[in-house]
């Protein structure tokens, strides 16, 4: 399973907040007293048009701090849509120009401060995101978007209690799509799919823009998928694409569900479409190609992944977690351990614990691996991949009963969690008494 896909809920929340800031900020395209667009005839939010409009305004009014901040947020959204990290540099430049502009009260423009926090989260500088968000909270404690940045940073750093406290503040003060979506993520992390689904349904009633509705439906699809229901997931992904045909995460999710349901040809076509729009899904596309016997096709996708991460590093970003998981599954296990030990020093999230445990197992350090994968399960989440990793590690340690229990749990949560992993889990269960 691609680490990039695991991060998409975070990126979606970060950038959803950015879009909302952009839409409703001074100079934005929508005002809060405008009626939301009706579903019939929806057309996706035209980001390129909005960027061009902001640039045009800035040529006439170069000291407009609000528009510089809005432009920075739009570049962040463009980075999400295109997976082109060059937009991070543009976003940073726009935010910094906003922060240097004079404002009425002589203080930095608050949306630029919050935007810098969102940018730090997108670059996986989660400690930096905390600093920017705390600076924004001191200056403007009722700007609710900052609590989204804070929540995301705490989640990625593994500060789960702080994340819940921060999110509660956001929900109490401004219950909206962004806060409900984050609350759903927390419920999912704790293994409570019912409340997570309820929260997402509440969030889906709120959107006023097709891109927001697509985000909500995609989240519902991801929840159904992770709980082993590809048919419901497929329906949600199709709904998302009906609202926004360019929504690459929903296109990749549709491909994943189609593959699980045996619609292999359509799955490959949808994956090809998804990776053409966003390289974020090249690993899972490559893994399906490899599973189907197309090794050359898989290696081409993996080469794109490596190139993408070199580009990310050249633009000030880092993703040791994604690189570590890639090396653990498709490269060198010792290299994977180095990436993931470095990431564990930066943050203690359940995702990093699972990935480090898996890399240690692949490198032959099974006992140490077991300790990390047990930590990954500490929140009580229902994650088939985590359970499969624990099963493999217990099997390597000769703990037959524990191995069987974890592998059975993995398959009961989602029997389609990974083409290769699910096949391997079935084989181990067949040979384990």
CSV table of C-alpha atoms in Angstrom, one decimal:
chain,number,residue,atom,x,y,z
A,1,UNK,CA,0.0,0.0,0.0
A,2,UNK,CA,1.4,3.4,-0.9
A,3,UNK,CA,2.5,5.6,1.9
A,4,UNK,CA,1.4,8.5,-0.3
A,5,UNK,CA,-2.2,7.2,-0.2
A,6,UNK,CA,-2.1,7.0,3.6
A,7,UNK,CA,-1.2,10.6,3.7
A,8,UNK,CA,-3.9,11.8,1.4
A,9,UNK,CA,-6.4,12.3,4.2
A,10,UNK,CA,-3.9,14.7,5.8
A,11,UNK,CA,-3.1,16.4,2.6
A,12,UNK,CA,-6.8,16.6,1.7
A,13,UNK,CA,-7.6,18.2,5.1
A,14,UNK,CA,-4.6,20.6,4.8
A,15,UNK,CA,-5.5,21.7,1.3
A,16,UNK,CA,-9.2,21.7,1.9
A,17,UNK,CA,-8.6,24.3,4.6
A,18,UNK,CA,-6.5,26.2,2.1
A,19,UNK,CA,-9.2,26.1,-0.5
A,20,UNK,CA,-11.7,27.4,2.0
A,21,UNK,CA,-9.4,30.2,3.0
A,22,UNK,CA,-8.9,31.0,-0.7
A,23,UNK,CA,-12.6,31.0,-1.5
A,24,UNK,CA,-13.7,33.1,1.4
A,25,UNK,CA,-10.7,35.3,1.9
A,26,UNK,CA,-10.9,39.0,0.9
A,27,UNK,CA,-10.6,39.0,-2.9
A,28,UNK,CA,-11.6,35.3,-3.0
A,29,UNK,CA,-14.2,33.9,-5.5
A,30,UNK,CA,-17.0,33.4,-3.1
A,31,UNK,CA,-18.5,35.2,-0.1
A,32,UNK,CA,-20.2,33.6,2.8
A,33,UNK,CA,-23.5,35.3,2.1
A,34,UNK,CA,-23.6,33.9,-1.5
A,35,UNK,CA,-25.7,30.8,-2.0
A,36,UNK,CA,-23.8,27.6,-2.7
A,37,UNK,CA,-23.8,26.2,-6.2
A,38,UNK,CA,-26.5,23.7,-6.9
A,39,UNK,CA,-25.5,20.1,-7.7
A,40,UNK,CA,-27.0,20.1,-11.2
A,41,UNK,CA,-24.5,21.4,-13.7
A,42,UNK,CA,-21.7,21.5,-11.2
A,43,UNK,CA,-18.3,22.3,-12.8
A,44,UNK,CA,-15.0,21.9,-10.9
A,45,UNK,CA,-13.5,24.9,-9.2
A,46,UNK,CA,-11.3,26.6,-11.8
A,47,UNK,CA,-8.1,27.0,-9.9
A,48,UNK,CA,-6.0,28.1,-12.9
A,49,UNK,CA,-8.5,30.9,-13.5
A,50,UNK,CA,-8.4,32.0,-9.9
A,51,UNK,CA,-4.5,32.0,-9.9
A,52,UNK,CA,-4.5,34.2,-13.0
A,53,UNK,CA,-7.0,36.6,-11.5
A,54,UNK,CA,-4.9,36.9,-8.3
A,55,UNK,CA,-1.7,37.5,-10.3
A,56,UNK,CA,-3.5,40.2,-12.4
A,57,UNK,CA,-4.7,41.9,-9.3
A,58,UNK,CA,-1.2,41.8,-7.8
A,59,UNK,CA,0.2,43.5,-10.8
A,60,UNK,CA,-2.1,46.4,-10.1
A,61,UNK,CA,-1.9,46.2,-6.3
A,62,UNK,CA,1.5,44.7,-5.4
A,63,UNK,CA,1.1,45.5,-1.7
A,64,UNK,CA,-2.2,43.6,-1.2
A,65,UNK,CA,-1.2,41.2,1.6
A,66,UNK,CA,-4.5,39.4,1.5
A,67,UNK,CA,-4.2,38.5,-2.2
A,68,UNK,CA,-0.6,37.3,-1.8
A,69,UNK,CA,-1.8,35.0,1.0
A,70,UNK,CA,-4.7,33.8,-1.2
A,71,UNK,CA,-2.3,33.2,-4.1
A,72,UNK,CA,-0.1,31.1,-1.7
A,73,UNK,CA,-3.0,28.9,-0.7
A,74,UNK,CA,-3.9,28.4,-4.4
A,75,UNK,CA,-0.4,27.3,-5.2
A,76,UNK,CA,-0.7,24.8,-2.3
A,77,UNK,CA,-3.9,23.5,-3.8
A,78,UNK,CA,-2.2,23.3,-7.2
A,79,UNK,CA,0.6,21.2,-5.7
A,80,UNK,CA,-2.0,18.8,-4.3
A,81,UNK,CA,-3.8,18.5,-7.7
A,82,UNK,CA,-0.6,18.1,-9.8
A,83,UNK,CA,1.8,16.6,-7.2
A,84,UNK,CA,4.3,19.1,-8.6
A,85,UNK,CA,6.4,20.2,-5.6
A,86,UNK,CA,7.6,23.2,-7.5
A,87,UNK,CA,4.4,24.8,-6.4
A,88,UNK,CA,5.6,24.6,-2.8
A,89,UNK,CA,8.3,27.1,-3.6
A,90,UNK,CA,5.8,29.4,-5.3
A,91,UNK,CA,3.5,29.1,-2.3
A,92,UNK,CA,6.3,30.0,0.1
A,93,UNK,CA,7.3,33.0,-2.0
A,94,UNK,CA,3.7,34.3,-2.0
A,95,UNK,CA,3.2,33.8,1.7
A,96,UNK,CA,6.5,35.5,2.5
A,97,UNK,CA,5.6,38.5,0.3
A,98,UNK,CA,2.3,38.7,2.1
A,99,UNK,CA,4.1,38.6,5.5
A,100,UNK,CA,6.3,41.5,4.5
A,101,UNK,CA,3.4,43.7,3.4
A,102,UNK,CA,2.0,46.3,5.8
A,103,UNK,CA,-1.4,45.6,7.3
A,104,UNK,CA,-3.8,47.9,9.1
A,105,UNK,CA,-2.8,46.8,12.5
A,106,UNK,CA,0.9,46.6,11.7
A,107,UNK,CA,0.9,42.8,12.3
A,108,UNK,CA,1.6,40.0,9.7
A,109,UNK,CA,-1.4,39.0,7.7
A,110,UNK,CA,-2.9,36.1,9.6
A,111,UNK,CA,-3.8,34.0,6.6
A,112,UNK,CA,-0.2,34.0,5.4
A,113,UNK,CA,0.9,32.8,8.8
A,114,UNK,CA,-1.6,30.0,8.8
A,115,UNK,CA,-0.7,29.3,5.2
A,116,UNK,CA,3.0,28.9,6.2
A,117,UNK,CA,1.8,26.3,8.7
A,118,UNK,CA,-0.2,24.4,6.0
A,119,UNK,CA,2.9,24.6,3.7
A,120,UNK,CA,5.1,23.1,6.5
A,121,UNK,CA,2.6,20.2,6.9
A,122,UNK,CA,2.6,19.6,3.2
A,123,UNK,CA,6.4,19.4,3.2
A,124,UNK,CA,6.2,17.0,6.2
A,125,UNK,CA,7.9,19.6,8.5
A,126,UNK,CA,5.3,19.0,11.2
A,127,UNK,CA,7.3,20.6,14.0
A,128,UNK,CA,7.5,23.7,11.8
A,129,UNK,CA,3.8,23.6,11.2
A,130,UNK,CA,3.2,23.6,15.0
A,131,UNK,CA,5.3,26.7,15.4
A,132,UNK,CA,3.5,28.6,12.6
A,133,UNK,CA,0.1,27.6,13.9
A,134,UNK,CA,0.9,28.5,17.5
A,135,UNK,CA,2.1,31.9,16.2
A,136,UNK,CA,-1.3,32.3,14.5
A,137,UNK,CA,-3.2,31.3,17.6
A,138,UNK,CA,-1.5,33.9,19.7
A,139,UNK,CA,-2.3,36.6,17.1
A,140,UNK,CA,-5.9,35.5,16.2
A,141,UNK,CA,-7.3,32.7,18.4
A,142,UNK,CA,-10.6,32.7,16.6
A,143,UNK,CA,-9.3,32.0,13.1
A,144,UNK,CA,-10.5,28.4,13.0
A,145,UNK,CA,-8.3,27.3,10.0
A,146,UNK,CA,-5.3,27.4,12.3
A,147,UNK,CA,-6.7,24.6,14.4
A,148,UNK,CA,-6.8,22.4,11.3
A,149,UNK,CA,-3.1,23.0,10.8
A,150,UNK,CA,-2.4,22.3,14.5
A,151,UNK,CA,-4.6,19.1,14.5
A,152,UNK,CA,-2.8,17.8,11.4
A,153,UNK,CA,0.6,18.4,12.7
A,154,UNK,CA,-0.2,16.8,16.1
A,155,UNK,CA,-1.6,13.7,14.3
A,156,UNK,CA,1.5,13.3,12.1
A,157,UNK,CA,3.8,13.7,15.1
A,158,UNK,CA,1.8,11.1,17.0
A,159,UNK,CA,0.5,13.6,19.6
A,160,UNK,CA,-2.9,12.0,19.6
A,161,UNK,CA,-4.3,13.6,22.8
A,162,UNK,CA,-3.2,17.0,21.7
A,163,UNK,CA,-4.8,16.4,18.3
A,164,UNK,CA,-8.1,15.5,19.9
A,165,UNK,CA,-8.0,18.5,22.3
A,166,UNK,CA,-7.2,20.9,19.4
A,167,UNK,CA,-9.9,19.4,17.2
A,168,UNK,CA,-12.5,19.7,19.9
A,169,UNK,CA,-11.7,23.4,20.1
A,170,UNK,CA,-12.2,23.6,16.3
A,171,UNK,CA,-15.5,21.6,16.4
A,172,UNK,CA,-16.8,23.7,19.3
A,173,UNK,CA,-16.0,27.0,17.7
A,174,UNK,CA,-16.6,26.3,14.0
A,175,UNK,CA,-18.1,22.9,13.1
A,176,UNK,CA,-17.6,22.7,9.3
A,177,UNK,CA,-16.5,20.3,6.6
A,178,UNK,CA,-12.8,20.6,7.5
A,179,UNK,CA,-13.4,19.9,11.2
A,180,UNK,CA,-15.8,17.0,10.6
A,181,UNK,CA,-13.4,15.4,8.1
A,182,UNK,CA,-10.6,15.5,10.7
A,183,UNK,CA,-12.9,14.1,13.4
A,184,UNK,CA,-13.7,11.2,11.1
A,185,UNK,CA,-10.0,10.5,10.6
A,186,UNK,CA,-9.5,10.4,14.4
A,187,UNK,CA,-12.4,8.0,14.8
A,188,UNK,CA,-11.0,5.8,12.1
A,189,UNK,CA,-7.6,5.8,13.8
A,190,UNK,CA,-9.3,4.5,17.0
A,191,UNK,CA,-11.1,1.8,15.1
A,192,UNK,CA,-14.6,3.3,15.1
A,193,UNK,CA,-15.8,3.1,11.5
A,194,UNK,CA,-19.5,3.8,12.4
A,195,UNK,CA,-18.9,7.2,14.0
A,196,UNK,CA,-16.3,8.0,11.3
A,197,UNK,CA,-19.0,7.3,8.7
A,198,UNK,CA,-21.6,9.4,10.5
A,199,UNK,CA,-19.2,12.4,10.6
A,200,UNK,CA,-18.4,12.1,7.0
A,201,UNK,CA,-22.0,12.0,6.0
A,202,UNK,CA,-22.5,15.2,8.1
A,203,UNK,CA,-19.5,16.8,6.3
A,204,UNK,CA,-20.9,15.8,2.9
A,205,UNK,CA,-24.1,17.9,3.5
A,206,UNK,CA,-22.0,21.0,4.0
A,207,UNK,CA,-20.0,21.5,0.8
A,208,UNK,CA,-20.7,24.4,-1.4
A,209,UNK,CA,-18.2,23.5,-4.2
A,210,UNK,CA,-17.9,20.4,-6.3
A,211,UNK,CA,-14.3,19.9,-5.2
A,212,UNK,CA,-15.4,19.8,-1.6
A,213,UNK,CA,-18.2,17.3,-2.3
A,214,UNK,CA,-15.7,15.2,-4.2
A,215,UNK,CA,-13.4,15.2,-1.2
A,216,UNK,CA,-16.2,14.1,1.1
A,217,UNK,CA,-17.3,11.3,-1.2
A,218,UNK,CA,-13.7,10.1,-1.7
A,219,UNK,CA,-13.3,10.0,2.1
A,220,UNK,CA,-16.4,7.8,2.4
A,221,UNK,CA,-15.0,5.6,-0.3
A,222,UNK,CA,-11.7,5.3,1.6
A,223,UNK,CA,-13.5,4.4,4.8
A,224,UNK,CA,-15.6,1.7,3.0
A,225,UNK,CA,-12.5,0.3,1.3
A,226,UNK,CA,-10.4,0.1,4.5
A,227,UNK,CA,-13.3,-1.8,6.1
A,228,UNK,CA,-13.4,-4.4,3.3
A,229,UNK,CA,-16.4,-3.2,1.3
A,230,UNK,CA,-15.2,-2.5,-2.3
A,231,UNK,CA,-18.7,-2.2,-3.7
A,232,UNK,CA,-19.7,0.6,-1.4
A,233,UNK,CA,-16.3,2.2,-1.9
A,234,UNK,CA,-16.8,2.1,-5.7
A,235,UNK,CA,-20.1,3.8,-5.4
A,236,UNK,CA,-18.6,6.6,-3.4
A,237,UNK,CA,-15.6,7.0,-5.7
A,238,UNK,CA,-18.0,7.3,-8.7
A,239,UNK,CA,-20.0,10.0,-6.8
A,240,UNK,CA,-16.8,11.9,-6.2
A,241,UNK,CA,-15.9,11.7,-9.9
A,242,UNK,CA,-19.3,12.8,-10.9
A,243,UNK,CA,-18.7,16.0,-8.9
A,244,UNK,CA,-15.1,16.5,-10.0
A,245,UNK,CA,-13.9,14.3,-12.9
A,246,UNK,CA,-10.3,15.4,-12.3
A,247,UNK,CA,-10.2,14.1,-8.7
A,248,UNK,CA,-7.2,11.8,-9.0
A,249,UNK,CA,-7.5,10.2,-5.5
A,250,UNK,CA,-11.1,9.1,-6.4
A,251,UNK,CA,-9.9,7.8,-9.8
A,252,UNK,CA,-7.2,5.7,-8.1
A,253,UNK,CA,-9.7,4.5,-5.4
A,254,UNK,CA,-12.1,3.5,-8.2
A,255,UNK,CA,-9.3,1.5,-9.8
A,256,UNK,CA,-8.5,-0.2,-6.5
A,257,UNK,CA,-12.1,-1.2,-5.9
A,258,UNK,CA,-12.5,-2.4,-9.5
A,259,UNK,CA,-9.4,-4.6,-9.1
A,260,UNK,CA,-10.8,-6.1,-5.9
A,261,UNK,CA,-14.1,-6.8,-7.7
A,262,UNK,CA,-12.3,-8.5,-10.6
A,263,UNK,CA,-12.7,-5.8,-13.2
A,264,UNK,CA,-9.0,-5.8,-14.0
A,265,UNK,CA,-9.1,-4.1,-17.4
A,266,UNK,CA,-11.1,-1.2,-16.2
A,267,UNK,CA,-8.9,-1.0,-13.1
A,268,UNK,CA,-5.8,-0.7,-15.2
A,269,UNK,CA,-7.4,2.0,-17.4
A,270,UNK,CA,-8.4,4.0,-14.3
A,271,UNK,CA,-5.0,3.7,-12.7
A,272,UNK,CA,-3.4,4.9,-15.9
A,273,UNK,CA,-5.7,7.9,-15.8
A,274,UNK,CA,-5.0,8.6,-12.1
A,275,UNK,CA,-1.2,8.5,-12.4
A,276,UNK,CA,-1.3,10.7,-15.5
A,277,UNK,CA,-3.0,13.4,-13.3
A,278,UNK,CA,-1.1,12.7,-10.1
A,279,UNK,CA,2.0,10.5,-9.7
A,280,UNK,CA,1.0,9.9,-6.1
A,281,UNK,CA,-0.5,6.5,-7.1
A,282,UNK,CA,2.4,5.0,-9.0
A,283,UNK,CA,3.4,2.6,-6.3
A,284,UNK,CA,0.0,0.9,-6.0
A,285,UNK,CA,-0.4,0.9,-9.8
A,286,UNK,CA,3.0,-0.7,-10.1
A,287,UNK,CA,2.1,-3.3,-7.4
A,288,UNK,CA,-1.0,-4.3,-9.3
A,289,UNK,CA,1.0,-4.5,-12.5
A,290,UNK,CA,3.6,-6.7,-10.8
A,291,UNK,CA,0.8,-8.9,-9.3
A,292,UNK,CA,-0.5,-9.4,-12.8
A,293,UNK,CA,2.9,-10.4,-14.1
A,294,UNK,CA,3.9,-7.1,-15.8
A,295,UNK,CA,7.3,-6.6,-14.1
A,296,UNK,CA,8.6,-4.1,-16.7
A,297,UNK,CA,5.4,-2.0,-16.3
A,298,UNK,CA,5.8,-2.1,-12.5
A,299,UNK,CA,9.4,-1.0,-12.7
A,300,UNK,CA,8.5,2.0,-14.9
A,301,UNK,CA,6.0,3.1,-12.2
A,302,UNK,CA,8.6,2.7,-9.5
A,303,UNK,CA,11.1,4.8,-11.5
A,304,UNK,CA,8.5,7.6,-11.6
A,305,UNK,CA,8.2,7.3,-7.8
A,306,UNK,CA,12.0,7.7,-7.3
A,307,UNK,CA,12.1,10.7,-9.7
A,308,UNK,CA,9.2,12.3,-7.9
A,309,UNK,CA,10.9,12.1,-4.6
A,310,UNK,CA,14.2,13.5,-6.0
A,311,UNK,CA,12.1,16.5,-7.2
A,312,UNK,CA,10.5,16.8,-3.8
A,313,UNK,CA,13.9,16.9,-2.1
A,314,UNK,CA,15.1,19.5,-4.6
A,315,UNK,CA,12.1,21.7,-3.6
A,316,UNK,CA,12.7,21.5,0.2
A,317,UNK,CA,10.5,18.6,1.0
A,318,UNK,CA,11.2,15.2,2.5
A,319,UNK,CA,9.3,12.0,2.9
A,320,UNK,CA,11.4,9.4,4.7
A,321,UNK,CA,8.2,7.4,5.4
A,322,UNK,CA,7.3,6.9,1.8
A,323,UNK,CA,10.9,6.2,0.8
A,324,UNK,CA,11.3,3.8,3.7
A,325,UNK,CA,8.2,1.8,2.8
A,326,UNK,CA,9.3,1.8,-0.9
A,327,UNK,CA,12.7,0.4,0.0
A,328,UNK,CA,11.2,-2.2,2.4
A,329,UNK,CA,8.9,-3.5,-0.2
A,330,UNK,CA,10.8,-3.0,-3.5
A,331,UNK,CA,14.4,-2.1,-2.7
A,332,UNK,CA,17.0,-2.6,0.1
A,333,UNK,CA,15.8,-3.4,3.6
A,334,UNK,CA,18.8,-1.9,5.4
A,335,UNK,CA,18.2,1.4,3.5
A,336,UNK,CA,14.6,1.2,4.5
A,337,UNK,CA,15.6,0.9,8.2
A,338,UNK,CA,17.9,3.9,7.9
A,339,UNK,CA,15.1,6.1,6.4
A,340,UNK,CA,12.6,5.0,9.0
A,341,UNK,CA,14.8,5.2,12.1
A,342,UNK,CA,15.5,8.8,11.0
A,343,UNK,CA,11.7,9.4,10.7
A,344,UNK,CA,11.1,7.8,14.1
A,345,UNK,CA,13.4,10.3,15.7
A,346,UNK,CA,11.3,13.1,14.2
A,347,UNK,CA,7.8,11.7,15.0
A,348,UNK,CA,6.1,8.8,16.7
A,349,UNK,CA,2.9,8.2,14.8
A,350,UNK,CA,1.4,4.8,14.4
A,351,UNK,CA,2.2,4.8,10.6
A,352,UNK,CA,5.9,5.3,11.3
A,353,UNK,CA,5.8,2.6,14.0
A,354,UNK,CA,4.3,0.1,11.6
A,355,UNK,CA,6.6,1.0,8.7
A,356,UNK,CA,9.8,0.8,10.9
A,357,UNK,CA,8.6,-2.5,12.3
A,358,UNK,CA,8.0,-3.9,8.8
A,359,UNK,CA,11.4,-2.6,7.6
A,360,UNK,CA,13.2,-4.2,10.5
A,361,UNK,CA,11.4,-7.5,9.8
A,362,UNK,CA,12.5,-7.3,6.2
A,363,UNK,CA,16.1,-6.7,7.4
A,364,UNK,CA,15.9,-9.8,9.6
A,365,UNK,CA,15.4,-8.1,13.0
A,366,UNK,CA,12.2,-9.8,13.9
A,367,UNK,CA,12.1,-9.3,17.7
A,368,UNK,CA,12.8,-5.6,17.5
A,369,UNK,CA,10.2,-5.3,14.6
A,370,UNK,CA,7.5,-6.9,16.8
A,371,UNK,CA,7.8,-4.1,19.4
A,372,UNK,CA,7.2,-1.4,16.8
A,373,UNK,CA,4.3,-3.1,15.1
A,374,UNK,CA,2.7,-3.6,18.5
A,375,UNK,CA,3.0,0.2,19.1
A,376,UNK,CA,1.3,0.7,15.7
A,377,UNK,CA,-1.8,-1.1,17.0
A,378,UNK,CA,-1.8,0.9,20.3
A,379,UNK,CA,-4.7,3.2,19.2
A,380,UNK,CA,-7.0,0.2,18.5
A,381,UNK,CA,-7.4,1.0,14.8
A,382,UNK,CA,-8.8,-1.4,12.3
A,383,UNK,CA,-5.9,-1.5,9.8
A,384,UNK,CA,-5.6,-4.7,7.7
A,385,UNK,CA,-2.0,-3.8,6.6
A,386,UNK,CA,-0.8,-3.3,10.2
A,387,UNK,CA,-2.4,-6.6,11.2
A,388,UNK,CA,-0.8,-8.4,8.2
A,389,UNK,CA,2.6,-7.0,9.1
A,390,UNK,CA,2.2,-8.3,12.7
A,391,UNK,CA,1.1,-11.7,11.4
A,392,UNK,CA,4.2,-11.9,9.2
A,393,UNK,CA,6.5,-10.9,12.0
A,394,UNK,CA,5.0,-13.4,14.5
A,395,UNK,CA,5.3,-16.1,11.9
A,396,UNK,CA,9.0,-15.3,11.5
A,397,UNK,CA,9.4,-15.5,15.3
A,398,UNK,CA,7.7,-18.9,15.3
A,399,UNK,CA,4.7,-17.7,17.3
A,400,UNK,CA,2.2,-19.7,15.3
A,401,UNK,CA,-1.0,-18.9,17.3
A,402,UNK,CA,-0.2,-15.1,17.3
A,403,UNK,CA,0.6,-15.2,13.6
A,404,UNK,CA,-2.7,-16.9,12.8
A,405,UNK,CA,-4.6,-14.5,14.9
A,406,UNK,CA,-3.2,-11.4,13.3
A,407,UNK,CA,-3.4,-12.8,9.7
A,408,UNK,CA,-7.0,-13.8,10.3
A,409,UNK,CA,-7.7,-10.3,11.7
A,410,UNK,CA,-6.1,-8.7,8.6
A,411,UNK,CA,-8.3,-10.7,6.2
A,412,UNK,CA,-11.4,-10.0,8.3
A,413,UNK,CA,-10.9,-6.3,8.2
A,414,UNK,CA,-10.2,-6.1,4.4
A,415,UNK,CA,-9.4,-9.2,2.4
A,416,UNK,CA,-8.4,-7.0,-0.6
A,417,UNK,CA,-5.9,-4.7,1.3
A,418,UNK,CA,-3.0,-5.5,-1.0
A,419,UNK,CA,-2.8,-7.7,-4.1
A,420,UNK,CA,0.5,-9.3,-3.0
A,421,UNK,CA,-0.1,-9.0,0.8
A,422,UNK,CA,-3.5,-10.6,0.7
A,423,UNK,CA,-2.3,-13.5,-1.4
A,424,UNK,CA,0.6,-14.0,1.0
A,425,UNK,CA,-1.7,-13.9,4.0
A,426,UNK,CA,-4.0,-16.5,2.6
A,427,UNK,CA,-1.0,-18.8,1.9
A,428,UNK,CA,0.4,-18.4,5.4
A,429,UNK,CA,-3.0,-19.1,6.9
A,430,UNK,CA,-3.3,-22.3,4.7
A,431,UNK,CA,0.0,-23.6,6.0
A,432,UNK,CA,-0.4,-22.5,9.6
A,433,UNK,CA,-2.1,-25.1,11.8
